[in-house]
């Protein structure tokens, strides 16, 4: 697949109402590691090389500040800056130094539905560490969209994403070999659906799910295996009602992958995953998947 200038999903920055409690949860239960702190923000790494994959910001209400991708070259930053306005987005800042831990140079844009996206080059990296129970990175984020077709066109035209699969309710978009880095879910509002953290394998997903239950965070959907992407999943509603997923076995694709349509992804009545073992999503998660809004800029 020709390279997308978007590169790879790196991190998401969210606003939380109790910064200390959120840090403890993501350290102790979710198994991320704090690598930097300011008075009003905490930066957490996974087991992979990115400086941080989650940033927590003190906030009066839960929100999404921005989603950040790591790009291969400075030329990619300029390509994104040039292509964004023509595709219907807004250029919020030309390539400039990042004023937060991790550094690098970034271009910041807003997509046509107001989501803030950053693309960074030259940011700091860690040496990857082997950890049987820690997420390595964020593998995808899912955005609810009041106009999936319009959002899809933007991600294709401005950022070089490609459609991997379209189900009855969701468009799965890729910018590298991961089956999807962004998915767009049909909705009546442009909110956050969930954040997916990739674990080393199925056993790690199961151990993580058990750890969450032991700490009082029930599984809200799963454990199961999705159709599009073929990934194992376990979903939870975390602090401030952010929906977070442990996943593994994300399908790797190339140009030979055949784009699937809704008719390719239909389960028999009463089935909610490939295996047929998962219970349906809880009412709690279905509500939480609609509520977290993106900040306006």
PDB file of C-alpha atoms in Angstrom:
ATOM      1  CA  UNK A   1       0.000   0.000   0.000  1.00  0.00           C
ATOM      2  CA  UNK A   2       1.431   3.436  -0.865  1.00  0.00           C
ATOM      3  CA  UNK A   3       2.471   5.151   2.327  1.00  0.00           C
ATOM      4  CA  UNK A   4      -0.010   7.528   3.898  1.00  0.00           C
ATOM      5  CA  UNK A   5       1.601  10.718   5.204  1.00  0.00           C
ATOM      6  CA  UNK A   6      -0.307  10.083   8.452  1.00  0.00           C
ATOM      7  CA  UNK A   7       2.182   7.372   9.435  1.00  0.00           C
ATOM      8  CA  UNK A   8       1.120   5.652  12.650  1.00  0.00           C
ATOM      9  CA  UNK A   9      -1.289   6.482  15.444  1.00  0.00           C
ATOM     10  CA  UNK A  10       0.801   7.595  18.421  1.00  0.00           C
ATOM     11  CA  UNK A  11      -1.303   9.038  21.243  1.00  0.00           C
ATOM     12  CA  UNK A  12      -4.513  10.615  22.437  1.00  0.00           C
ATOM     13  CA  UNK A  13      -4.876  13.504  24.869  1.00  0.00           C
ATOM     14  CA  UNK A  14      -7.972  13.541  27.063  1.00  0.00           C
ATOM     15  CA  UNK A  15      -9.402  15.777  29.759  1.00  0.00           C
ATOM     16  CA  UNK A  16     -10.176  14.102  33.099  1.00  0.00           C
ATOM     17  CA  UNK A  17     -11.945  15.476  36.164  1.00  0.00           C
ATOM     18  CA  UNK A  18      -9.685  13.841  38.789  1.00  0.00           C
ATOM     19  CA  UNK A  19      -6.126  13.839  37.473  1.00  0.00           C
ATOM     20  CA  UNK A  20      -4.582  11.965  40.407  1.00  0.00           C
ATOM     21  CA  UNK A  21      -7.200   9.201  40.383  1.00  0.00           C
ATOM     22  CA  UNK A  22      -6.951   8.798  36.615  1.00  0.00           C
ATOM     23  CA  UNK A  23      -3.169   8.515  36.828  1.00  0.00           C
ATOM     24  CA  UNK A  24      -3.442   5.824  39.514  1.00  0.00           C
ATOM     25  CA  UNK A  25      -5.921   3.865  37.393  1.00  0.00           C
ATOM     26  CA  UNK A  26      -3.835   3.979  34.216  1.00  0.00           C
ATOM     27  CA  UNK A  27      -0.668   3.121  36.195  1.00  0.00           C
ATOM     28  CA  UNK A  28      -1.902   0.400  38.519  1.00  0.00           C
ATOM     29  CA  UNK A  29      -4.770  -1.270  36.675  1.00  0.00           C
ATOM     30  CA  UNK A  30      -4.377  -0.434  32.989  1.00  0.00           C
ATOM     31  CA  UNK A  31      -0.575  -0.872  33.231  1.00  0.00           C
ATOM     32  CA  UNK A  32       0.766   2.291  31.604  1.00  0.00           C
ATOM     33  CA  UNK A  33       3.814   4.076  33.032  1.00  0.00           C
ATOM     34  CA  UNK A  34       4.049   7.773  33.876  1.00  0.00           C
ATOM     35  CA  UNK A  35       6.992   9.307  32.007  1.00  0.00           C
ATOM     36  CA  UNK A  36       6.379  13.032  32.522  1.00  0.00           C
ATOM     37  CA  UNK A  37       4.150  15.321  34.569  1.00  0.00           C
ATOM     38  CA  UNK A  38       3.268  18.980  34.784  1.00  0.00           C
ATOM     39  CA  UNK A  39       0.968  20.685  37.250  1.00  0.00           C
ATOM     40  CA  UNK A  40      -2.064  19.957  35.071  1.00  0.00           C
ATOM     41  CA  UNK A  41      -1.071  17.007  32.875  1.00  0.00           C
ATOM     42  CA  UNK A  42       0.307  13.473  33.054  1.00  0.00           C
ATOM     43  CA  UNK A  43       1.983  11.641  30.155  1.00  0.00           C
ATOM     44  CA  UNK A  44       1.915   7.846  30.077  1.00  0.00           C
ATOM     45  CA  UNK A  45       3.847   5.403  27.926  1.00  0.00           C
ATOM     46  CA  UNK A  46       3.096   1.837  26.917  1.00  0.00           C
ATOM     47  CA  UNK A  47       5.582  -0.972  26.387  1.00  0.00           C
ATOM     48  CA  UNK A  48       6.388   0.273  22.884  1.00  0.00           C
ATOM     49  CA  UNK A  49       8.842   2.976  21.826  1.00  0.00           C
ATOM     50  CA  UNK A  50       6.579   6.052  21.676  1.00  0.00           C
ATOM     51  CA  UNK A  51       7.372   8.685  24.320  1.00  0.00           C
ATOM     52  CA  UNK A  52       3.754   8.553  25.471  1.00  0.00           C
ATOM     53  CA  UNK A  53       0.532   7.066  24.147  1.00  0.00           C
ATOM     54  CA  UNK A  54      -1.922   8.722  26.544  1.00  0.00           C
ATOM     55  CA  UNK A  55      -1.919  12.247  27.962  1.00  0.00           C
ATOM     56  CA  UNK A  56      -4.262  13.152  30.827  1.00  0.00           C
ATOM     57  CA  UNK A  57      -5.176  16.824  31.292  1.00  0.00           C
ATOM     58  CA  UNK A  58      -6.934  18.327  34.288  1.00  0.00           C
ATOM     59  CA  UNK A  59     -10.423  19.365  33.163  1.00  0.00           C
ATOM     60  CA  UNK A  60     -13.804  20.402  34.536  1.00  0.00           C
ATOM     61  CA  UNK A  61     -15.448  17.839  32.231  1.00  0.00           C
ATOM     62  CA  UNK A  62     -14.259  14.815  30.257  1.00  0.00           C
ATOM     63  CA  UNK A  63     -13.176  15.664  26.723  1.00  0.00           C
ATOM     64  CA  UNK A  64     -10.782  14.820  23.896  1.00  0.00           C
ATOM     65  CA  UNK A  65      -8.038  17.394  23.281  1.00  0.00           C
ATOM     66  CA  UNK A  66      -6.379  15.869  20.225  1.00  0.00           C
ATOM     67  CA  UNK A  67      -5.269  12.652  18.557  1.00  0.00           C
ATOM     68  CA  UNK A  68      -1.621  12.492  17.456  1.00  0.00           C
ATOM     69  CA  UNK A  69       0.026  10.515  14.660  1.00  0.00           C
ATOM     70  CA  UNK A  70       3.755   9.976  14.197  1.00  0.00           C
ATOM     71  CA  UNK A  71       4.941  10.689  10.645  1.00  0.00           C
ATOM     72  CA  UNK A  72       8.098   9.531   8.886  1.00  0.00           C
ATOM     73  CA  UNK A  73       9.416  12.804   7.469  1.00  0.00           C
ATOM     74  CA  UNK A  74       9.034  16.568   7.703  1.00  0.00           C
ATOM     75  CA  UNK A  75       7.808  16.442   4.112  1.00  0.00           C
ATOM     76  CA  UNK A  76       4.782  14.510   5.386  1.00  0.00           C
ATOM     77  CA  UNK A  77       3.951  17.427   7.686  1.00  0.00           C
ATOM     78  CA  UNK A  78       4.006  19.850   4.778  1.00  0.00           C
ATOM     79  CA  UNK A  79       1.930  17.499   2.613  1.00  0.00           C
ATOM     80  CA  UNK A  80      -0.762  17.268   5.302  1.00  0.00           C
ATOM     81  CA  UNK A  81      -0.748  21.045   5.812  1.00  0.00           C
ATOM     82  CA  UNK A  82      -1.171  21.610   2.064  1.00  0.00           C
ATOM     83  CA  UNK A  83      -3.880  19.002   1.504  1.00  0.00           C
ATOM     84  CA  UNK A  84      -6.085  19.682   4.529  1.00  0.00           C
ATOM     85  CA  UNK A  85      -7.900  22.891   3.442  1.00  0.00           C
ATOM     86  CA  UNK A  86      -8.655  21.559  -0.030  1.00  0.00           C
ATOM     87  CA  UNK A  87     -10.227  18.450   1.497  1.00  0.00           C
ATOM     88  CA  UNK A  88     -12.534  20.448   3.761  1.00  0.00           C
ATOM     89  CA  UNK A  89     -10.495  20.578   6.966  1.00  0.00           C
ATOM     90  CA  UNK A  90      -8.842  23.498   8.770  1.00  0.00           C
ATOM     91  CA  UNK A  91      -5.132  24.079   9.208  1.00  0.00           C
ATOM     92  CA  UNK A  92      -4.704  25.173  12.832  1.00  0.00           C
ATOM     93  CA  UNK A  93      -0.919  25.482  12.828  1.00  0.00           C
ATOM     94  CA  UNK A  94       1.883  25.146  10.326  1.00  0.00           C
ATOM     95  CA  UNK A  95       4.769  22.832  11.318  1.00  0.00           C
ATOM     96  CA  UNK A  96       6.083  24.097  14.658  1.00  0.00           C
ATOM     97  CA  UNK A  97       7.938  22.857  17.730  1.00  0.00           C
ATOM     98  CA  UNK A  98       5.777  20.858  20.158  1.00  0.00           C
ATOM     99  CA  UNK A  99       5.667  22.496  23.581  1.00  0.00           C
ATOM    100  CA  UNK A 100       5.099  19.400  25.706  1.00  0.00           C
ATOM    101  CA  UNK A 101       7.064  16.336  26.872  1.00  0.00           C
ATOM    102  CA  UNK A 102       8.156  14.227  23.924  1.00  0.00           C
ATOM    103  CA  UNK A 103       8.873  17.247  21.758  1.00  0.00           C
ATOM    104  CA  UNK A 104       9.208  17.068  18.001  1.00  0.00           C
ATOM    105  CA  UNK A 105       7.714  19.189  15.246  1.00  0.00           C
ATOM    106  CA  UNK A 106       3.994  19.028  14.533  1.00  0.00           C
ATOM    107  CA  UNK A 107       1.304  20.303  12.239  1.00  0.00           C
ATOM    108  CA  UNK A 108      -2.164  20.607  13.787  1.00  0.00           C
ATOM    109  CA  UNK A 109      -5.426  20.394  11.860  1.00  0.00           C
ATOM    110  CA  UNK A 110      -9.140  20.012  12.445  1.00  0.00           C
ATOM    111  CA  UNK A 111     -11.162  17.610  10.339  1.00  0.00           C
ATOM    112  CA  UNK A 112     -14.483  18.792   8.839  1.00  0.00           C
ATOM    113  CA  UNK A 113     -16.362  17.680  11.960  1.00  0.00           C
ATOM    114  CA  UNK A 114     -14.066  19.549  14.354  1.00  0.00           C
ATOM    115  CA  UNK A 115     -11.785  16.806  15.672  1.00  0.00           C
ATOM    116  CA  UNK A 116      -8.282  18.094  16.357  1.00  0.00           C
ATOM    117  CA  UNK A 117      -5.484  15.977  14.891  1.00  0.00           C
ATOM    118  CA  UNK A 118      -1.742  16.454  15.272  1.00  0.00           C
ATOM    119  CA  UNK A 119       1.012  14.955  13.145  1.00  0.00           C
ATOM    120  CA  UNK A 120       4.437  14.955  14.736  1.00  0.00           C
ATOM    121  CA  UNK A 121       7.919  14.203  13.450  1.00  0.00           C
ATOM    122  CA  UNK A 122      11.167  13.907  15.391  1.00  0.00           C
ATOM    123  CA  UNK A 123       9.587  13.260  18.787  1.00  0.00           C
ATOM    124  CA  UNK A 124      11.468  11.415  21.516  1.00  0.00           C
ATOM    125  CA  UNK A 125      11.394   7.625  21.683  1.00  0.00           C
ATOM    126  CA  UNK A 126      12.066   5.001  24.348  1.00  0.00           C
ATOM    127  CA  UNK A 127      13.613   1.621  23.963  1.00  0.00           C
ATOM    128  CA  UNK A 128      10.719  -0.825  23.681  1.00  0.00           C
ATOM    129  CA  UNK A 129      10.381  -3.097  26.692  1.00  0.00           C
ATOM    130  CA  UNK A 130       9.013  -6.609  26.896  1.00  0.00           C
ATOM    131  CA  UNK A 131       5.994  -6.776  29.174  1.00  0.00           C
ATOM    132  CA  UNK A 132       3.509  -9.641  29.232  1.00  0.00           C
ATOM    133  CA  UNK A 133       0.612  -7.567  30.552  1.00  0.00           C
ATOM    134  CA  UNK A 134       1.125  -3.965  29.367  1.00  0.00           C
ATOM    135  CA  UNK A 135      -0.361  -2.337  26.266  1.00  0.00           C
ATOM    136  CA  UNK A 136       2.283  -1.628  23.656  1.00  0.00           C
ATOM    137  CA  UNK A 137       0.518   1.227  21.885  1.00  0.00           C
ATOM    138  CA  UNK A 138      -2.843   2.572  20.833  1.00  0.00           C
ATOM    139  CA  UNK A 139      -3.869   0.639  17.744  1.00  0.00           C
ATOM    140  CA  UNK A 140      -7.045   2.544  16.858  1.00  0.00           C
ATOM    141  CA  UNK A 141      -9.548   5.151  17.912  1.00  0.00           C
ATOM    142  CA  UNK A 142     -13.188   5.112  16.878  1.00  0.00           C
ATOM    143  CA  UNK A 143     -14.997   8.365  16.172  1.00  0.00           C
ATOM    144  CA  UNK A 144     -18.759   8.695  16.096  1.00  0.00           C
ATOM    145  CA  UNK A 145     -19.789  10.696  13.056  1.00  0.00           C
ATOM    146  CA  UNK A 146     -22.986  12.367  11.970  1.00  0.00           C
ATOM    147  CA  UNK A 147     -21.754  12.111   8.362  1.00  0.00           C
ATOM    148  CA  UNK A 148     -19.469   9.125   7.868  1.00  0.00           C
ATOM    149  CA  UNK A 149     -19.242   9.603   4.094  1.00  0.00           C
ATOM    150  CA  UNK A 150     -17.957  13.176   4.462  1.00  0.00           C
ATOM    151  CA  UNK A 151     -15.468  12.185   7.171  1.00  0.00           C
ATOM    152  CA  UNK A 152     -14.268   9.241   5.082  1.00  0.00           C
ATOM    153  CA  UNK A 153     -13.617  11.481   2.079  1.00  0.00           C
ATOM    154  CA  UNK A 154     -11.536  13.827   4.214  1.00  0.00           C
ATOM    155  CA  UNK A 155      -9.368  11.084   5.668  1.00  0.00           C
ATOM    156  CA  UNK A 156      -8.815   9.663   2.199  1.00  0.00           C
ATOM    157  CA  UNK A 157      -8.108  12.944   0.395  1.00  0.00           C
ATOM    158  CA  UNK A 158      -6.150  14.860   3.039  1.00  0.00           C
ATOM    159  CA  UNK A 159      -4.408  12.053   4.894  1.00  0.00           C
ATOM    160  CA  UNK A 160      -4.180   9.144   2.452  1.00  0.00           C
ATOM    161  CA  UNK A 161      -6.271   6.721   4.502  1.00  0.00           C
ATOM    162  CA  UNK A 162      -7.887   3.784   2.731  1.00  0.00           C
ATOM    163  CA  UNK A 163     -11.119   2.005   3.474  1.00  0.00           C
ATOM    164  CA  UNK A 164     -10.536  -1.538   4.729  1.00  0.00           C
ATOM    165  CA  UNK A 165     -14.139  -2.552   5.465  1.00  0.00           C
ATOM    166  CA  UNK A 166     -17.586  -0.999   5.650  1.00  0.00           C
ATOM    167  CA  UNK A 167     -20.143  -2.631   7.889  1.00  0.00           C
ATOM    168  CA  UNK A 168     -23.734  -1.560   8.371  1.00  0.00           C
ATOM    169  CA  UNK A 169     -22.661   0.867  11.101  1.00  0.00           C
ATOM    170  CA  UNK A 170     -18.937   1.564  10.701  1.00  0.00           C
ATOM    171  CA  UNK A 171     -16.181   2.464   8.196  1.00  0.00           C
ATOM    172  CA  UNK A 172     -12.760   1.033   9.062  1.00  0.00           C
ATOM    173  CA  UNK A 173      -9.893   3.205   7.763  1.00  0.00           C
ATOM    174  CA  UNK A 174      -6.180   2.398   7.561  1.00  0.00           C
ATOM    175  CA  UNK A 175      -3.023   4.458   7.079  1.00  0.00           C
ATOM    176  CA  UNK A 176      -0.479   1.641   7.411  1.00  0.00           C
ATOM    177  CA  UNK A 177      -0.579  -2.159   7.602  1.00  0.00           C
ATOM    178  CA  UNK A 178      -2.926  -2.225  10.615  1.00  0.00           C
ATOM    179  CA  UNK A 179      -6.433  -3.081   9.401  1.00  0.00           C
ATOM    180  CA  UNK A 180      -7.639   0.211  10.861  1.00  0.00           C
ATOM    181  CA  UNK A 181      -6.209   3.105  12.826  1.00  0.00           C
ATOM    182  CA  UNK A 182      -9.444   5.088  12.707  1.00  0.00           C
ATOM    183  CA  UNK A 183     -12.985   3.814  12.434  1.00  0.00           C
ATOM    184  CA  UNK A 184     -15.981   6.047  11.798  1.00  0.00           C
ATOM    185  CA  UNK A 185     -19.236   4.966  13.426  1.00  0.00           C
ATOM    186  CA  UNK A 186     -22.621   6.136  12.163  1.00  0.00           C
ATOM    187  CA  UNK A 187     -24.140   8.362  14.858  1.00  0.00           C
ATOM    188  CA  UNK A 188     -26.135  11.522  15.424  1.00  0.00           C
ATOM    189  CA  UNK A 189     -23.171  13.304  17.075  1.00  0.00           C
ATOM    190  CA  UNK A 190     -19.437  13.723  16.438  1.00  0.00           C
ATOM    191  CA  UNK A 191     -18.162  12.210  19.690  1.00  0.00           C
ATOM    192  CA  UNK A 192     -15.562   9.676  20.815  1.00  0.00           C
ATOM    193  CA  UNK A 193     -16.634   6.045  20.675  1.00  0.00           C
ATOM    194  CA  UNK A 194     -13.602   4.312  22.193  1.00  0.00           C
ATOM    195  CA  UNK A 195      -9.809   3.983  22.422  1.00  0.00           C
ATOM    196  CA  UNK A 196      -8.149   0.608  21.715  1.00  0.00           C
ATOM    197  CA  UNK A 197      -4.875  -0.404  23.376  1.00  0.00           C
ATOM    198  CA  UNK A 198      -3.061  -3.368  21.832  1.00  0.00           C
ATOM    199  CA  UNK A 199      -1.791  -6.129  24.122  1.00  0.00           C
ATOM    200  CA  UNK A 200       0.897  -8.704  23.269  1.00  0.00           C
ATOM    201  CA  UNK A 201      -1.522 -11.595  22.738  1.00  0.00           C
ATOM    202  CA  UNK A 202      -4.832 -13.188  23.702  1.00  0.00           C
ATOM    203  CA  UNK A 203      -3.484 -14.307  27.077  1.00  0.00           C
ATOM    204  CA  UNK A 204      -2.546 -10.706  27.896  1.00  0.00           C
ATOM    205  CA  UNK A 205      -6.055  -9.543  27.006  1.00  0.00           C
ATOM    206  CA  UNK A 206      -7.516 -12.191  29.304  1.00  0.00           C
ATOM    207  CA  UNK A 207      -5.148 -11.378  32.156  1.00  0.00           C
ATOM    208  CA  UNK A 208      -5.871  -7.674  31.728  1.00  0.00           C
ATOM    209  CA  UNK A 209      -9.610  -8.347  31.762  1.00  0.00           C
ATOM    210  CA  UNK A 210      -9.215 -10.338  34.962  1.00  0.00           C
ATOM    211  CA  UNK A 211      -7.149  -7.578  36.537  1.00  0.00           C
ATOM    212  CA  UNK A 212      -9.838  -5.025  35.652  1.00  0.00           C
ATOM    213  CA  UNK A 213     -12.576  -7.175  37.180  1.00  0.00           C
ATOM    214  CA  UNK A 214     -10.521  -7.688  40.337  1.00  0.00           C
ATOM    215  CA  UNK A 215     -10.208  -3.904  40.640  1.00  0.00           C
ATOM    216  CA  UNK A 216     -13.960  -3.382  40.263  1.00  0.00           C
ATOM    217  CA  UNK A 217     -14.124  -2.532  36.541  1.00  0.00           C
ATOM    218  CA  UNK A 218     -16.457  -5.073  34.899  1.00  0.00           C
ATOM    219  CA  UNK A 219     -16.164  -6.238  31.295  1.00  0.00           C
ATOM    220  CA  UNK A 220     -18.838  -4.284  29.424  1.00  0.00           C
ATOM    221  CA  UNK A 221     -18.438  -6.177  26.140  1.00  0.00           C
ATOM    222  CA  UNK A 222     -16.425  -9.307  25.411  1.00  0.00           C
ATOM    223  CA  UNK A 223     -14.198 -11.139  25.586  1.00  0.00           C
ATOM    224  CA  UNK A 224     -14.664 -11.941  21.887  1.00  0.00           C
ATOM    225  CA  UNK A 225     -13.192 -11.639  18.407  1.00  0.00           C
ATOM    226  CA  UNK A 226     -14.332  -8.980  15.940  1.00  0.00           C
ATOM    227  CA  UNK A 227     -15.066  -9.565  12.265  1.00  0.00           C
ATOM    228  CA  UNK A 228     -13.401  -6.573  10.549  1.00  0.00           C
ATOM    229  CA  UNK A 229      -9.818  -6.495  11.789  1.00  0.00           C
ATOM    230  CA  UNK A 230     -10.086 -10.016  13.257  1.00  0.00           C
ATOM    231  CA  UNK A 231      -8.925  -8.626  16.599  1.00  0.00           C
ATOM    232  CA  UNK A 232      -9.653 -10.027  20.044  1.00  0.00           C
ATOM    233  CA  UNK A 233     -11.481  -7.521  22.259  1.00  0.00           C
ATOM    234  CA  UNK A 234     -12.507  -6.739  25.810  1.00  0.00           C
ATOM    235  CA  UNK A 235     -14.216  -3.403  26.483  1.00  0.00           C
ATOM    236  CA  UNK A 236     -14.477  -1.413  29.708  1.00  0.00           C
ATOM    237  CA  UNK A 237     -15.857   1.918  30.862  1.00  0.00           C
ATOM    238  CA  UNK A 238     -12.956   3.615  32.625  1.00  0.00           C
ATOM    239  CA  UNK A 239     -12.624   6.815  34.669  1.00  0.00           C
ATOM    240  CA  UNK A 240     -14.896   9.638  33.475  1.00  0.00           C
ATOM    241  CA  UNK A 241     -16.756   7.110  31.308  1.00  0.00           C
ATOM    242  CA  UNK A 242     -14.087   6.841  28.627  1.00  0.00           C
ATOM    243  CA  UNK A 243     -14.611   3.566  26.778  1.00  0.00           C
ATOM    244  CA  UNK A 244     -11.310   1.699  26.579  1.00  0.00           C
ATOM    245  CA  UNK A 245     -10.489  -1.593  24.902  1.00  0.00           C
ATOM    246  CA  UNK A 246      -7.826  -4.215  25.362  1.00  0.00           C
ATOM    247  CA  UNK A 247      -7.199  -5.852  21.990  1.00  0.00           C
ATOM    248  CA  UNK A 248      -4.743  -8.196  20.276  1.00  0.00           C
ATOM    249  CA  UNK A 249      -4.177 -10.021  16.973  1.00  0.00           C
ATOM    250  CA  UNK A 250      -5.003  -6.972  14.833  1.00  0.00           C
ATOM    251  CA  UNK A 251      -5.124  -8.053  11.191  1.00  0.00           C
ATOM    252  CA  UNK A 252      -2.240  -6.843   9.033  1.00  0.00           C
ATOM    253  CA  UNK A 253      -3.205  -5.990   5.454  1.00  0.00           C
ATOM    254  CA  UNK A 254      -1.621  -4.857   2.187  1.00  0.00           C
ATOM    255  CA  UNK A 255      -2.815  -3.806  -1.265  1.00  0.00           C
ATOM    256  CA  UNK A 256      -4.217  -7.263  -1.940  1.00  0.00           C
ATOM    257  CA  UNK A 257      -6.818  -6.930   0.828  1.00  0.00           C
ATOM    258  CA  UNK A 258     -10.358  -6.969  -0.538  1.00  0.00           C
ATOM    259  CA  UNK A 259     -12.571  -4.236   0.877  1.00  0.00           C
ATOM    260  CA  UNK A 260     -15.562  -5.812   2.586  1.00  0.00           C
ATOM    261  CA  UNK A 261     -19.095  -4.465   2.597  1.00  0.00           C
ATOM    262  CA  UNK A 262     -22.022  -4.825   5.005  1.00  0.00           C
ATOM    263  CA  UNK A 263     -23.083  -8.142   3.494  1.00  0.00           C
ATOM    264  CA  UNK A 264     -19.682  -9.628   4.371  1.00  0.00           C
ATOM    265  CA  UNK A 265     -20.089  -8.875   8.075  1.00  0.00           C
ATOM    266  CA  UNK A 266     -23.377 -10.296   9.243  1.00  0.00           C
ATOM    267  CA  UNK A 267     -23.696 -12.551  12.274  1.00  0.00           C
ATOM    268  CA  UNK A 268     -26.497 -15.030  12.916  1.00  0.00           C
ATOM    269  CA  UNK A 269     -29.195 -13.721  15.303  1.00  0.00           C
ATOM    270  CA  UNK A 270     -27.957 -13.546  18.879  1.00  0.00           C
ATOM    271  CA  UNK A 271     -24.251 -13.554  17.991  1.00  0.00           C
ATOM    272  CA  UNK A 272     -22.036 -10.556  18.805  1.00  0.00           C
ATOM    273  CA  UNK A 273     -18.577 -11.742  17.738  1.00  0.00           C
ATOM    274  CA  UNK A 274     -16.886 -14.306  15.491  1.00  0.00           C
ATOM    275  CA  UNK A 275     -16.661 -16.913  18.202  1.00  0.00           C
ATOM    276  CA  UNK A 276     -20.250 -16.617  19.334  1.00  0.00           C
ATOM    277  CA  UNK A 277     -19.220 -16.449  22.992  1.00  0.00           C
ATOM    278  CA  UNK A 278     -19.482 -12.736  23.796  1.00  0.00           C
ATOM    279  CA  UNK A 279     -22.506 -11.278  25.491  1.00  0.00           C
ATOM    280  CA  UNK A 280     -23.974  -8.172  23.818  1.00  0.00           C
ATOM    281  CA  UNK A 281     -22.562  -4.751  24.756  1.00  0.00           C
ATOM    282  CA  UNK A 282     -23.942  -3.565  28.084  1.00  0.00           C
ATOM    283  CA  UNK A 283     -26.356  -0.670  28.301  1.00  0.00           C
ATOM    284  CA  UNK A 284     -23.694   1.222  30.226  1.00  0.00           C
ATOM    285  CA  UNK A 285     -21.132   0.995  27.441  1.00  0.00           C
ATOM    286  CA  UNK A 286     -23.672   1.912  24.781  1.00  0.00           C
ATOM    287  CA  UNK A 287     -24.402   5.134  26.635  1.00  0.00           C
ATOM    288  CA  UNK A 288     -20.741   5.877  27.412  1.00  0.00           C
ATOM    289  CA  UNK A 289     -19.792   5.457  23.738  1.00  0.00           C
ATOM    290  CA  UNK A 290     -21.869   8.531  22.889  1.00  0.00           C
ATOM    291  CA  UNK A 291     -20.946  11.090  25.532  1.00  0.00           C
ATOM    292  CA  UNK A 292     -17.317  12.241  25.261  1.00  0.00           C
ATOM    293  CA  UNK A 293     -16.968  15.327  23.095  1.00  0.00           C
ATOM    294  CA  UNK A 294     -13.974  16.874  21.363  1.00  0.00           C
ATOM    295  CA  UNK A 295     -12.860  20.345  22.401  1.00  0.00           C
ATOM    296  CA  UNK A 296     -13.487  23.142  19.928  1.00  0.00           C
ATOM    297  CA  UNK A 297     -10.707  25.229  18.471  1.00  0.00           C
TER     298      UNK A 297
END
